[in-house]
JSON list of C-alpha atoms in Angstrom, two decimals:
[
{"chain": "A", "resi": 1, "resn": "UNK", "atom": "CA", "xyz": [-1.40, 53.33, 22.04]},
{"chain": "A", "resi": 2, "resn": "UNK", "atom": "CA", "xyz": [-0.46, 51.53, 19.07]},
{"chain": "A", "resi": 3, "resn": "UNK", "atom": "CA", "xyz": [2.60, 49.58, 21.43]},
{"chain": "A", "resi": 4, "resn": "UNK", "atom": "CA", "xyz": [0.26, 48.63, 23.01]},
{"chain": "A", "resi": 5, "resn": "UNK", "atom": "CA", "xyz": [-1.70, 47.13, 21.04]},
{"chain": "A", "resi": 6, "resn": "UNK", "atom": "CA", "xyz": [0.82, 45.30, 19.33]},
{"chain": "A", "resi": 7, "resn": "UNK", "atom": "CA", "xyz": [1.66, 43.98, 22.67]},
{"chain": "A", "resi": 8, "resn": "UNK", "atom": "CA", "xyz": [-1.77, 43.14, 23.70]},
{"chain": "A", "resi": 9, "resn": "UNK", "atom": "CA", "xyz": [-1.95, 41.36, 19.89]},
{"chain": "A", "resi": 10, "resn": "UNK", "atom": "CA", "xyz": [1.33, 39.28, 21.25]},
{"chain": "A", "resi": 11, "resn": "UNK", "atom": "CA", "xyz": [0.30, 38.40, 24.33]},
{"chain": "A", "resi": 12, "resn": "UNK", "atom": "CA", "xyz": [-3.39, 37.22, 22.56]},
{"chain": "A", "resi": 13, "resn": "UNK", "atom": "CA", "xyz": [-1.47, 34.72, 19.74]},
{"chain": "A", "resi": 14, "resn": "UNK", "atom": "CA", "xyz": [1.30, 33.04, 22.72]},
{"chain": "A", "resi": 15, "resn": "UNK", "atom": "CA", "xyz": [-2.07, 32.55, 24.16]},
{"chain": "A", "resi": 16, "resn": "UNK", "atom": "CA", "xyz": [-3.47, 30.91, 21.25]},
{"chain": "A", "resi": 17, "resn": "UNK", "atom": "CA", "xyz": [-0.46, 29.04, 20.30]},
{"chain": "A", "resi": 18, "resn": "UNK", "atom": "CA", "xyz": [-0.27, 27.59, 24.33]},
{"chain": "A", "resi": 19, "resn": "UNK", "atom": "CA", "xyz": [-3.54, 26.46, 23.77]},
{"chain": "A", "resi": 20, "resn": "UNK", "atom": "CA", "xyz": [-3.31, 24.92, 20.44]},
{"chain": "A", "resi": 21, "resn": "UNK", "atom": "CA", "xyz": [-0.41, 22.57, 21.74]},
{"chain": "A", "resi": 22, "resn": "UNK", "atom": "CA", "xyz": [-1.99, 21.96, 24.96]},
{"chain": "A", "resi": 23, "resn": "UNK", "atom": "CA", "xyz": [-5.56, 20.96, 22.90]},
{"chain": "A", "resi": 24, "resn": "UNK", "atom": "CA", "xyz": [-3.08, 18.94, 21.02]},
{"chain": "A", "resi": 25, "resn": "UNK", "atom": "CA", "xyz": [-3.62, 15.29, 20.19]},
{"chain": "A", "resi": 26, "resn": "UNK", "atom": "CA", "xyz": [-0.72, 14.49, 18.22]},
{"chain": "A", "resi": 27, "resn": "UNK", "atom": "CA", "xyz": [1.36, 11.23, 18.84]},
{"chain": "A", "resi": 28, "resn": "UNK", "atom": "CA", "xyz": [4.12, 11.71, 16.73]},
{"chain": "A", "resi": 29, "resn": "UNK", "atom": "CA", "xyz": [5.24, 8.10, 17.46]},
{"chain": "A", "resi": 30, "resn": "UNK", "atom": "CA", "xyz": [3.02, 5.53, 18.77]},
{"chain": "A", "resi": 31, "resn": "UNK", "atom": "CA", "xyz": [5.34, 2.52, 18.31]},
{"chain": "A", "resi": 32, "resn": "UNK", "atom": "CA", "xyz": [2.95, 0.57, 16.39]},
{"chain": "A", "resi": 33, "resn": "UNK", "atom": "CA", "xyz": [3.50, -3.13, 16.76]},
{"chain": "A", "resi": 34, "resn": "UNK", "atom": "CA", "xyz": [4.32, -6.41, 14.61]},
{"chain": "A", "resi": 35, "resn": "UNK", "atom": "CA", "xyz": [3.07, -8.94, 15.51]},
{"chain": "A", "resi": 36, "resn": "UNK", "atom": "CA", "xyz": [6.13, -11.64, 15.99]},
{"chain": "A", "resi": 37, "resn": "UNK", "atom": "CA", "xyz": [4.36, -14.24, 15.61]},
{"chain": "A", "resi": 38, "resn": "UNK", "atom": "CA", "xyz": [1.19, -14.58, 13.18]},
{"chain": "A", "resi": 39, "resn": "UNK", "atom": "CA", "xyz": [-1.10, -17.28, 12.32]},
{"chain": "A", "resi": 40, "resn": "UNK", "atom": "CA", "xyz": [-3.47, -16.19, 9.41]},
{"chain": "A", "resi": 41, "resn": "UNK", "atom": "CA", "xyz": [-1.41, -16.68, 6.10]},
{"chain": "A", "resi": 42, "resn": "UNK", "atom": "CA", "xyz": [-2.54, -16.27, 2.53]},
{"chain": "A", "resi": 43, "resn": "UNK", "atom": "CA", "xyz": [0.08, -17.04, -0.32]},
{"chain": "A", "resi": 44, "resn": "UNK", "atom": "CA", "xyz": [-0.68, -14.23, -3.05]},
{"chain": "A", "resi": 45, "resn": "UNK", "atom": "CA", "xyz": [0.60, -15.43, -6.57]},
{"chain": "A", "resi": 46, "resn": "UNK", "atom": "CA", "xyz": [1.01, -13.48, -9.20]},
{"chain": "A", "resi": 47, "resn": "UNK", "atom": "CA", "xyz": [1.33, -14.64, -12.93]},
{"chain": "A", "resi": 48, "resn": "UNK", "atom": "CA", "xyz": [2.72, -12.35, -15.86]},
{"chain": "A", "resi": 49, "resn": "UNK", "atom": "CA", "xyz": [1.90, -13.64, -19.51]},
{"chain": "A", "resi": 50, "resn": "UNK", "atom": "CA", "xyz": [2.47, -12.65, -22.84]},
{"chain": "A", "resi": 51, "resn": "UNK", "atom": "CA", "xyz": [5.17, -9.67, -21.92]},
{"chain": "A", "resi": 52, "resn": "UNK", "atom": "CA", "xyz": [8.29, -9.01, -23.78]},
{"chain": "A", "resi": 53, "resn": "UNK", "atom": "CA", "xyz": [10.36, -10.50, -21.40]},
{"chain": "A", "resi": 54, "resn": "UNK", "atom": "CA", "xyz": [10.59, -11.60, -17.85]},
{"chain": "A", "resi": 55, "resn": "UNK", "atom": "CA", "xyz": [10.96, -9.78, -14.49]},
{"chain": "A", "resi": 56, "resn": "UNK", "atom": "CA", "xyz": [14.52, -10.58, -12.91]},
{"chain": "A", "resi": 57, "resn": "UNK", "atom": "CA", "xyz": [13.32, -8.28, -9.45]},
{"chain": "A", "resi": 58, "resn": "UNK", "atom": "CA", "xyz": [10.00, -8.30, -7.56]},
{"chain": "A", "resi": 59, "resn": "UNK", "atom": "CA", "xyz": [9.17, -6.39, -4.73]},
{"chain": "A", "resi": 60, "resn": "UNK", "atom": "CA", "xyz": [6.01, -6.32, -1.98]},
{"chain": "A", "resi": 61, "resn": "UNK", "atom": "CA", "xyz": [4.25, -4.74, 0.62]},
{"chain": "A", "resi": 62, "resn": "UNK", "atom": "CA", "xyz": [1.28, -5.12, 2.97]},
{"chain": "A", "resi": 63, "resn": "UNK", "atom": "CA", "xyz": [0.11, -1.39, 3.68]},
{"chain": "A", "resi": 64, "resn": "UNK", "atom": "CA", "xyz": [-2.30, -2.18, 7.53]},
{"chain": "A", "resi": 65, "resn": "UNK", "atom": "CA", "xyz": [-4.75, 0.63, 8.70]},
{"chain": "A", "resi": 66, "resn": "UNK", "atom": "CA", "xyz": [-6.15, 0.54, 12.21]},
{"chain": "A", "resi": 67, "resn": "UNK", "atom": "CA", "xyz": [-9.72, -0.42, 11.68]},
{"chain": "A", "resi": 68, "resn": "UNK", "atom": "CA", "xyz": [-12.17, -1.62, 11.30]},
{"chain": "A", "resi": 69, "resn": "UNK", "atom": "CA", "xyz": [-13.09, 1.66, 13.49]},
{"chain": "A", "resi": 70, "resn": "UNK", "atom": "CA", "xyz": [-10.60, 4.35, 14.68]},
{"chain": "A", "resi": 71, "resn": "UNK", "atom": "CA", "xyz": [-11.88, 5.18, 18.54]},
{"chain": "A", "resi": 72, "resn": "UNK", "atom": "CA", "xyz": [-9.06, 3.88, 19.86]},
{"chain": "A", "resi": 73, "resn": "UNK", "atom": "CA", "xyz": [-6.85, 6.73, 18.55]},
{"chain": "A", "resi": 74, "resn": "UNK", "atom": "CA", "xyz": [-6.42, 10.11, 19.44]},
{"chain": "A", "resi": 75, "resn": "UNK", "atom": "CA", "xyz": [-9.55, 12.27, 18.60]},
{"chain": "A", "resi": 76, "resn": "UNK", "atom": "CA", "xyz": [-9.52, 14.66, 15.69]},
{"chain": "A", "resi": 77, "resn": "UNK", "atom": "CA", "xyz": [-7.76, 18.13, 16.46]},
{"chain": "A", "resi": 78, "resn": "UNK", "atom": "CA", "xyz": [-10.25, 20.25, 18.08]},
{"chain": "A", "resi": 79, "resn": "UNK", "atom": "CA", "xyz": [-10.18, 23.35, 15.14]},
{"chain": "A", "resi": 80, "resn": "UNK", "atom": "CA", "xyz": [-8.26, 21.47, 12.37]},
{"chain": "A", "resi": 81, "resn": "UNK", "atom": "CA", "xyz": [-10.40, 18.58, 12.60]},
{"chain": "A", "resi": 82, "resn": "UNK", "atom": "CA", "xyz": [-7.67, 16.50, 11.37]},
{"chain": "A", "resi": 83, "resn": "UNK", "atom": "CA", "xyz": [-6.51, 13.17, 13.17]},
{"chain": "A", "resi": 84, "resn": "UNK", "atom": "CA", "xyz": [-2.77, 14.12, 13.56]},
{"chain": "A", "resi": 85, "resn": "UNK", "atom": "CA", "xyz": [-1.78, 10.62, 14.70]},
{"chain": "A", "resi": 86, "resn": "UNK", "atom": "CA", "xyz": [-0.52, 7.71, 11.60]},
{"chain": "A", "resi": 87, "resn": "UNK", "atom": "CA", "xyz": [-3.40, 5.10, 11.52]},
{"chain": "A", "resi": 88, "resn": "UNK", "atom": "CA", "xyz": [-1.04, 3.13, 8.52]},
{"chain": "A", "resi": 89, "resn": "UNK", "atom": "CA", "xyz": [2.11, 0.75, 9.37]},
{"chain": "A", "resi": 90, "resn": "UNK", "atom": "CA", "xyz": [3.35, -1.01, 6.21]},
{"chain": "A", "resi": 91, "resn": "UNK", "atom": "CA", "xyz": [5.83, -3.83, 5.79]},
{"chain": "A", "resi": 92, "resn": "UNK", "atom": "CA", "xyz": [7.61, -5.81, 2.93]},
{"chain": "A", "resi": 93, "resn": "UNK", "atom": "CA", "xyz": [6.65, -9.18, 2.40]},
{"chain": "A", "resi": 94, "resn": "UNK", "atom": "CA", "xyz": [10.00, -11.24, 0.71]},
{"chain": "A", "resi": 95, "resn": "UNK", "atom": "CA", "xyz": [9.36, -12.43, -2.82]},
{"chain": "A", "resi": 96, "resn": "UNK", "atom": "CA", "xyz": [9.73, -15.88, -4.30]},
{"chain": "A", "resi": 97, "resn": "UNK", "atom": "CA", "xyz": [10.35, -15.32, -7.78]},
{"chain": "A", "resi": 98, "resn": "UNK", "atom": "CA", "xyz": [9.57, -18.52, -9.28]},
{"chain": "A", "resi": 99, "resn": "UNK", "atom": "CA", "xyz": [10.27, -18.19, -13.40]},
{"chain": "A", "resi": 100, "resn": "UNK", "atom": "CA", "xyz": [10.61, -14.56, -13.96]},
{"chain": "A", "resi": 101, "resn": "UNK", "atom": "CA", "xyz": [6.57, -14.86, -14.80]},
{"chain": "A", "resi": 102, "resn": "UNK", "atom": "CA", "xyz": [6.01, -16.45, -11.77]},
{"chain": "A", "resi": 103, "resn": "UNK", "atom": "CA", "xyz": [6.33, -14.93, -8.34]},
{"chain": "A", "resi": 104, "resn": "UNK", "atom": "CA", "xyz": [4.31, -15.73, -4.80]},
{"chain": "A", "resi": 105, "resn": "UNK", "atom": "CA", "xyz": [4.60, -13.94, -1.83]},
{"chain": "A", "resi": 106, "resn": "UNK", "atom": "CA", "xyz": [3.23, -14.20, 2.25]},
{"chain": "A", "resi": 107, "resn": "UNK", "atom": "CA", "xyz": [0.44, -11.74, 3.32]},
{"chain": "A", "resi": 108, "resn": "UNK", "atom": "CA", "xyz": [-0.59, -12.14, 7.06]},
{"chain": "A", "resi": 109, "resn": "UNK", "atom": "CA", "xyz": [-3.82, -10.78, 7.91]},
{"chain": "A", "resi": 110, "resn": "UNK", "atom": "CA", "xyz": [-2.68, -10.59, 11.54]},
{"chain": "A", "resi": 111, "resn": "UNK", "atom": "CA", "xyz": [0.06, -8.75, 10.88]},
{"chain": "A", "resi": 112, "resn": "UNK", "atom": "CA", "xyz": [0.18, -6.66, 13.23]},
{"chain": "A", "resi": 113, "resn": "UNK", "atom": "CA", "xyz": [-0.13, -6.37, 17.35]},
{"chain": "A", "resi": 114, "resn": "UNK", "atom": "CA", "xyz": [-3.87, -5.99, 18.23]},
{"chain": "A", "resi": 115, "resn": "UNK", "atom": "CA", "xyz": [-3.33, -3.87, 21.67]},
{"chain": "A", "resi": 116, "resn": "UNK", "atom": "CA", "xyz": [-4.51, -0.42, 23.81]},
{"chain": "A", "resi": 117, "resn": "UNK", "atom": "CA", "xyz": [-1.76, 1.56, 22.30]},
{"chain": "A", "resi": 118, "resn": "UNK", "atom": "CA", "xyz": [-3.36, 5.21, 23.40]},
{"chain": "A", "resi": 119, "resn": "UNK", "atom": "CA", "xyz": [-5.08, 4.10, 26.83]},
{"chain": "A", "resi": 120, "resn": "UNK", "atom": "CA", "xyz": [-8.59, 4.63, 24.79]},
{"chain": "A", "resi": 121, "resn": "UNK", "atom": "CA", "xyz": [-9.04, 0.95, 23.72]},
{"chain": "A", "resi": 122, "resn": "UNK", "atom": "CA", "xyz": [-7.72, -2.16, 21.91]},
{"chain": "A", "resi": 123, "resn": "UNK", "atom": "CA", "xyz": [-6.53, -1.07, 18.44]},
{"chain": "A", "resi": 124, "resn": "UNK", "atom": "CA", "xyz": [-7.51, -3.87, 15.89]},
{"chain": "A", "resi": 125, "resn": "UNK", "atom": "CA", "xyz": [-5.98, -3.99, 12.51]},
{"chain": "A", "resi": 126, "resn": "UNK", "atom": "CA", "xyz": [-7.08, -4.49, 8.87]},
{"chain": "A", "resi": 127, "resn": "UNK", "atom": "CA", "xyz": [-5.61, -4.70, 5.44]},
{"chain": "A", "resi": 128, "resn": "UNK", "atom": "CA", "xyz": [-5.48, -1.85, 3.34]},
{"chain": "A", "resi": 129, "resn": "UNK", "atom": "CA", "xyz": [-3.53, -2.41, 0.47]},
{"chain": "A", "resi": 130, "resn": "UNK", "atom": "CA", "xyz": [-1.60, -5.04, -1.23]},
{"chain": "A", "resi": 131, "resn": "UNK", "atom": "CA", "xyz": [1.26, -4.04, -3.93]},
{"chain": "A", "resi": 132, "resn": "UNK", "atom": "CA", "xyz": [3.78, -5.67, -5.92]},
{"chain": "A", "resi": 133, "resn": "UNK", "atom": "CA", "xyz": [6.34, -4.11, -8.10]},
{"chain": "A", "resi": 134, "resn": "UNK", "atom": "CA", "xyz": [8.03, -5.58, -11.15]},
{"chain": "A", "resi": 135, "resn": "UNK", "atom": "CA", "xyz": [12.03, -4.44, -13.21]},
{"chain": "A", "resi": 136, "resn": "UNK", "atom": "CA", "xyz": [12.49, -6.39, -15.87]},
{"chain": "A", "resi": 137, "resn": "UNK", "atom": "CA", "xyz": [16.24, -6.02, -15.15]},
{"chain": "A", "resi": 138, "resn": "UNK", "atom": "CA", "xyz": [16.65, -4.57, -12.01]},
{"chain": "A", "resi": 139, "resn": "UNK", "atom": "CA", "xyz": [17.63, -1.13, -13.46]},
{"chain": "A", "resi": 140, "resn": "UNK", "atom": "CA", "xyz": [16.77, 2.09, -11.62]},
{"chain": "A", "resi": 141, "resn": "UNK", "atom": "CA", "xyz": [16.62, 4.05, -14.70]},
{"chain": "A", "resi": 142, "resn": "UNK", "atom": "CA", "xyz": [13.71, 1.36, -16.12]},
{"chain": "A", "resi": 143, "resn": "UNK", "atom": "CA", "xyz": [10.17, 1.91, -15.84]},
{"chain": "A", "resi": 144, "resn": "UNK", "atom": "CA", "xyz": [8.92, -0.54, -13.02]},
{"chain": "A", "resi": 145, "resn": "UNK", "atom": "CA", "xyz": [5.48, -2.35, -13.19]},
{"chain": "A", "resi": 146, "resn": "UNK", "atom": "CA", "xyz": [3.24, -2.06, -10.20]},
{"chain": "A", "resi": 147, "resn": "UNK", "atom": "CA", "xyz": [-0.15, -3.04, -9.25]},
{"chain": "A", "resi": 148, "resn": "UNK", "atom": "CA", "xyz": [-2.15, -2.81, -6.00]},
{"chain": "A", "resi": 149, "resn": "UNK", "atom": "CA", "xyz": [-5.15, -5.42, -4.07]},
{"chain": "A", "resi": 150, "resn": "UNK", "atom": "CA", "xyz": [-7.50, -5.19, -1.35]},
{"chain": "A", "resi": 151, "resn": "UNK", "atom": "CA", "xyz": [-8.20, -7.06, 1.22]},
{"chain": "A", "resi": 152, "resn": "UNK", "atom": "CA", "xyz": [-11.27, -8.75, -0.12]},
{"chain": "A", "resi": 153, "resn": "UNK", "atom": "CA", "xyz": [-8.44, -9.56, -3.52]},
{"chain": "A", "resi": 154, "resn": "UNK", "atom": "CA", "xyz": [-6.43, -11.79, -0.94]},
{"chain": "A", "resi": 155, "resn": "UNK", "atom": "CA", "xyz": [-9.43, -13.43, 1.05]},
{"chain": "A", "resi": 156, "resn": "UNK", "atom": "CA", "xyz": [-12.09, -13.21, -1.54]},
{"chain": "A", "resi": 157, "resn": "UNK", "atom": "CA", "xyz": [-10.77, -16.90, -3.18]},
{"chain": "A", "resi": 158, "resn": "UNK", "atom": "CA", "xyz": [-10.68, -15.63, -6.59]},
{"chain": "A", "resi": 159, "resn": "UNK", "atom": "CA", "xyz": [-8.48, -14.16, -9.06]},
{"chain": "A", "resi": 160, "resn": "UNK", "atom": "CA", "xyz": [-8.15, -10.67, -10.98]},
{"chain": "A", "resi": 161, "resn": "UNK", "atom": "CA", "xyz": [-6.60, -10.53, -14.08]},
{"chain": "A", "resi": 162, "resn": "UNK", "atom": "CA", "xyz": [-5.16, -6.68, -14.96]},
{"chain": "A", "resi": 163, "resn": "UNK", "atom": "CA", "xyz": [-3.44, -5.21, -18.24]},
{"chain": "A", "resi": 164, "resn": "UNK", "atom": "CA", "xyz": [-0.15, -3.39, -18.51]},
{"chain": "A", "resi": 165, "resn": "UNK", "atom": "CA", "xyz": [1.14, -1.84, -21.68]},
{"chain": "A", "resi": 166, "resn": "UNK", "atom": "CA", "xyz": [3.71, -3.79, -24.07]},
{"chain": "A", "resi": 167, "resn": "UNK", "atom": "CA", "xyz": [5.43, -1.06, -25.24]},
{"chain": "A", "resi": 168, "resn": "UNK", "atom": "CA", "xyz": [6.05, 0.21, -21.39]},
{"chain": "A", "resi": 169, "resn": "UNK", "atom": "CA", "xyz": [8.56, -2.37, -20.94]},
{"chain": "A", "resi": 170, "resn": "UNK", "atom": "CA", "xyz": [11.97, -1.97, -20.46]},
{"chain": "A", "resi": 171, "resn": "UNK", "atom": "CA", "xyz": [11.42, 1.15, -21.21]},
{"chain": "A", "resi": 172, "resn": "UNK", "atom": "CA", "xyz": [13.76, 4.13, -19.76]},
{"chain": "A", "resi": 173, "resn": "UNK", "atom": "CA", "xyz": [11.72, 6.56, -16.87]},
{"chain": "A", "resi": 174, "resn": "UNK", "atom": "CA", "xyz": [11.96, 10.10, -19.01]},
{"chain": "A", "resi": 175, "resn": "UNK", "atom": "CA", "xyz": [10.78, 12.17, -15.75]},
{"chain": "A", "resi": 176, "resn": "UNK", "atom": "CA", "xyz": [10.25, 11.37, -11.91]},
{"chain": "A", "resi": 177, "resn": "UNK", "atom": "CA", "xyz": [6.95, 11.51, -12.87]},
{"chain": "A", "resi": 178, "resn": "UNK", "atom": "CA", "xyz": [6.57, 8.60, -15.58]},
{"chain": "A", "resi": 179, "resn": "UNK", "atom": "CA", "xyz": [8.35, 6.02, -13.29]},
{"chain": "A", "resi": 180, "resn": "UNK", "atom": "CA", "xyz": [5.47, 3.57, -12.97]},
{"chain": "A", "resi": 181, "resn": "UNK", "atom": "CA", "xyz": [3.57, 1.47, -15.18]},
{"chain": "A", "resi": 182, "resn": "UNK", "atom": "CA", "xyz": [0.49, 1.04, -13.26]},
{"chain": "A", "resi": 183, "resn": "UNK", "atom": "CA", "xyz": [-1.34, -2.64, -14.24]},
{"chain": "A", "resi": 184, "resn": "UNK", "atom": "CA", "xyz": [-5.29, -2.43, -14.51]},
{"chain": "A", "resi": 185, "resn": "UNK", "atom": "CA", "xyz": [-7.85, -4.25, -14.91]},
{"chain": "A", "resi": 186, "resn": "UNK", "atom": "CA", "xyz": [-9.58, -4.59, -18.24]},
{"chain": "A", "resi": 187, "resn": "UNK", "atom": "CA", "xyz": [-12.13, -2.18, -18.71]},
{"chain": "A", "resi": 188, "resn": "UNK", "atom": "CA", "xyz": [-9.86, 0.71, -17.44]},
{"chain": "A", "resi": 189, "resn": "UNK", "atom": "CA", "xyz": [-7.16, -0.16, -19.71]},
{"chain": "A", "resi": 190, "resn": "UNK", "atom": "CA", "xyz": [-9.51, -0.32, -22.96]},
{"chain": "A", "resi": 191, "resn": "UNK", "atom": "CA", "xyz": [-11.17, 2.80, -21.88]},
{"chain": "A", "resi": 192, "resn": "UNK", "atom": "CA", "xyz": [-7.54, 4.72, -21.24]},
{"chain": "A", "resi": 193, "resn": "UNK", "atom": "CA", "xyz": [-5.63, 3.01, -23.80]},
{"chain": "A", "resi": 194, "resn": "UNK", "atom": "CA", "xyz": [-7.81, 1.42, -26.76]},
{"chain": "A", "resi": 195, "resn": "UNK", "atom": "CA", "xyz": [-9.70, -1.90, -27.17]},
{"chain": "A", "resi": 196, "resn": "UNK", "atom": "CA", "xyz": [-6.32, -3.54, -28.97]},
{"chain": "A", "resi": 197, "resn": "UNK", "atom": "CA", "xyz": [-6.06, -6.71, -26.29]},
{"chain": "A", "resi": 198, "resn": "UNK", "atom": "CA", "xyz": [-2.68, -7.22, -28.64]},
{"chain": "A", "resi": 199, "resn": "UNK", "atom": "CA", "xyz": [-1.17, -4.00, -27.08]},
{"chain": "A", "resi": 200, "resn": "UNK", "atom": "CA", "xyz": [-1.55, -5.29, -23.69]},
{"chain": "A", "resi": 201, "resn": "UNK", "atom": "CA", "xyz": [0.64, -8.23, -21.09]},
{"chain": "A", "resi": 202, "resn": "UNK", "atom": "CA", "xyz": [-1.48, -9.48, -18.41]},
{"chain": "A", "resi": 203, "resn": "UNK", "atom": "CA", "xyz": [-1.30, -9.79, -14.12]},
{"chain": "A", "resi": 204, "resn": "UNK", "atom": "CA", "xyz": [-3.36, -12.92, -13.08]},
{"chain": "A", "resi": 205, "resn": "UNK", "atom": "CA", "xyz": [-3.18, -12.18, -8.88]},
{"chain": "A", "resi": 206, "resn": "UNK", "atom": "CA", "xyz": [-4.70, -14.79, -6.92]},
{"chain": "A", "resi": 207, "resn": "UNK", "atom": "CA", "xyz": [-3.96, -15.61, -3.28]},
{"chain": "A", "resi": 208, "resn": "UNK", "atom": "CA", "xyz": [-4.74, -18.87, -1.20]},
{"chain": "A", "resi": 209, "resn": "UNK", "atom": "CA", "xyz": [-4.89, -19.28, 2.44]},
{"chain": "A", "resi": 210, "resn": "UNK", "atom": "CA", "xyz": [-2.23, -21.44, 4.19]},
{"chain": "A", "resi": 211, "resn": "UNK", "atom": "CA", "xyz": [-3.37, -25.01, 4.33]},
{"chain": "A", "resi": 212, "resn": "UNK", "atom": "CA", "xyz": [-6.06, -24.77, 2.19]},
{"chain": "A", "resi": 213, "resn": "UNK", "atom": "CA", "xyz": [-6.48, -25.74, -1.30]},
{"chain": "A", "resi": 214, "resn": "UNK", "atom": "CA", "xyz": [-9.40, -23.40, -2.66]}
]
């Protein structure tokens, strides 16, 4: 009787595994396409003021996400409710180092190809975040400074002033969880580190649509 129960249980488990595999909506490699001829360009500028020294290396990147809706993607798994297919794509953007304290790079709103990737309608894209990482000496052992902004910061026409601690400039990394100093807005920096603004340097970020003077 026990043998039969085990055998029957094995059949049930196998059947469940088969059903899960059959119901899976996963597309492991959707082969998202980068737009080879984008037109909607913005130039992002980051100006450092008050840092103890220059930054010799800078890396920028753009993360796109399918949106504003994701109805073009395979639906969520019926049991877990999780969307199994990656909805994001990341690309680097070459940085122009203007002075060691001022940097610029290009961001394209239409950097990804909108198309029917899954046979469920055209997938469109939006920028989820834009990032910039700065290093004083381009040394793998030193602390890096990073910042992130969103699409509205790129297209809004304003400026964003971010704060980072001067004392962390050119300091060695003590552990893997402490290798970045993230530049944040003033209210958060003051709340976290105190109101003495002399302990910070600033990174002022702005963006301008290519060909326009706003």
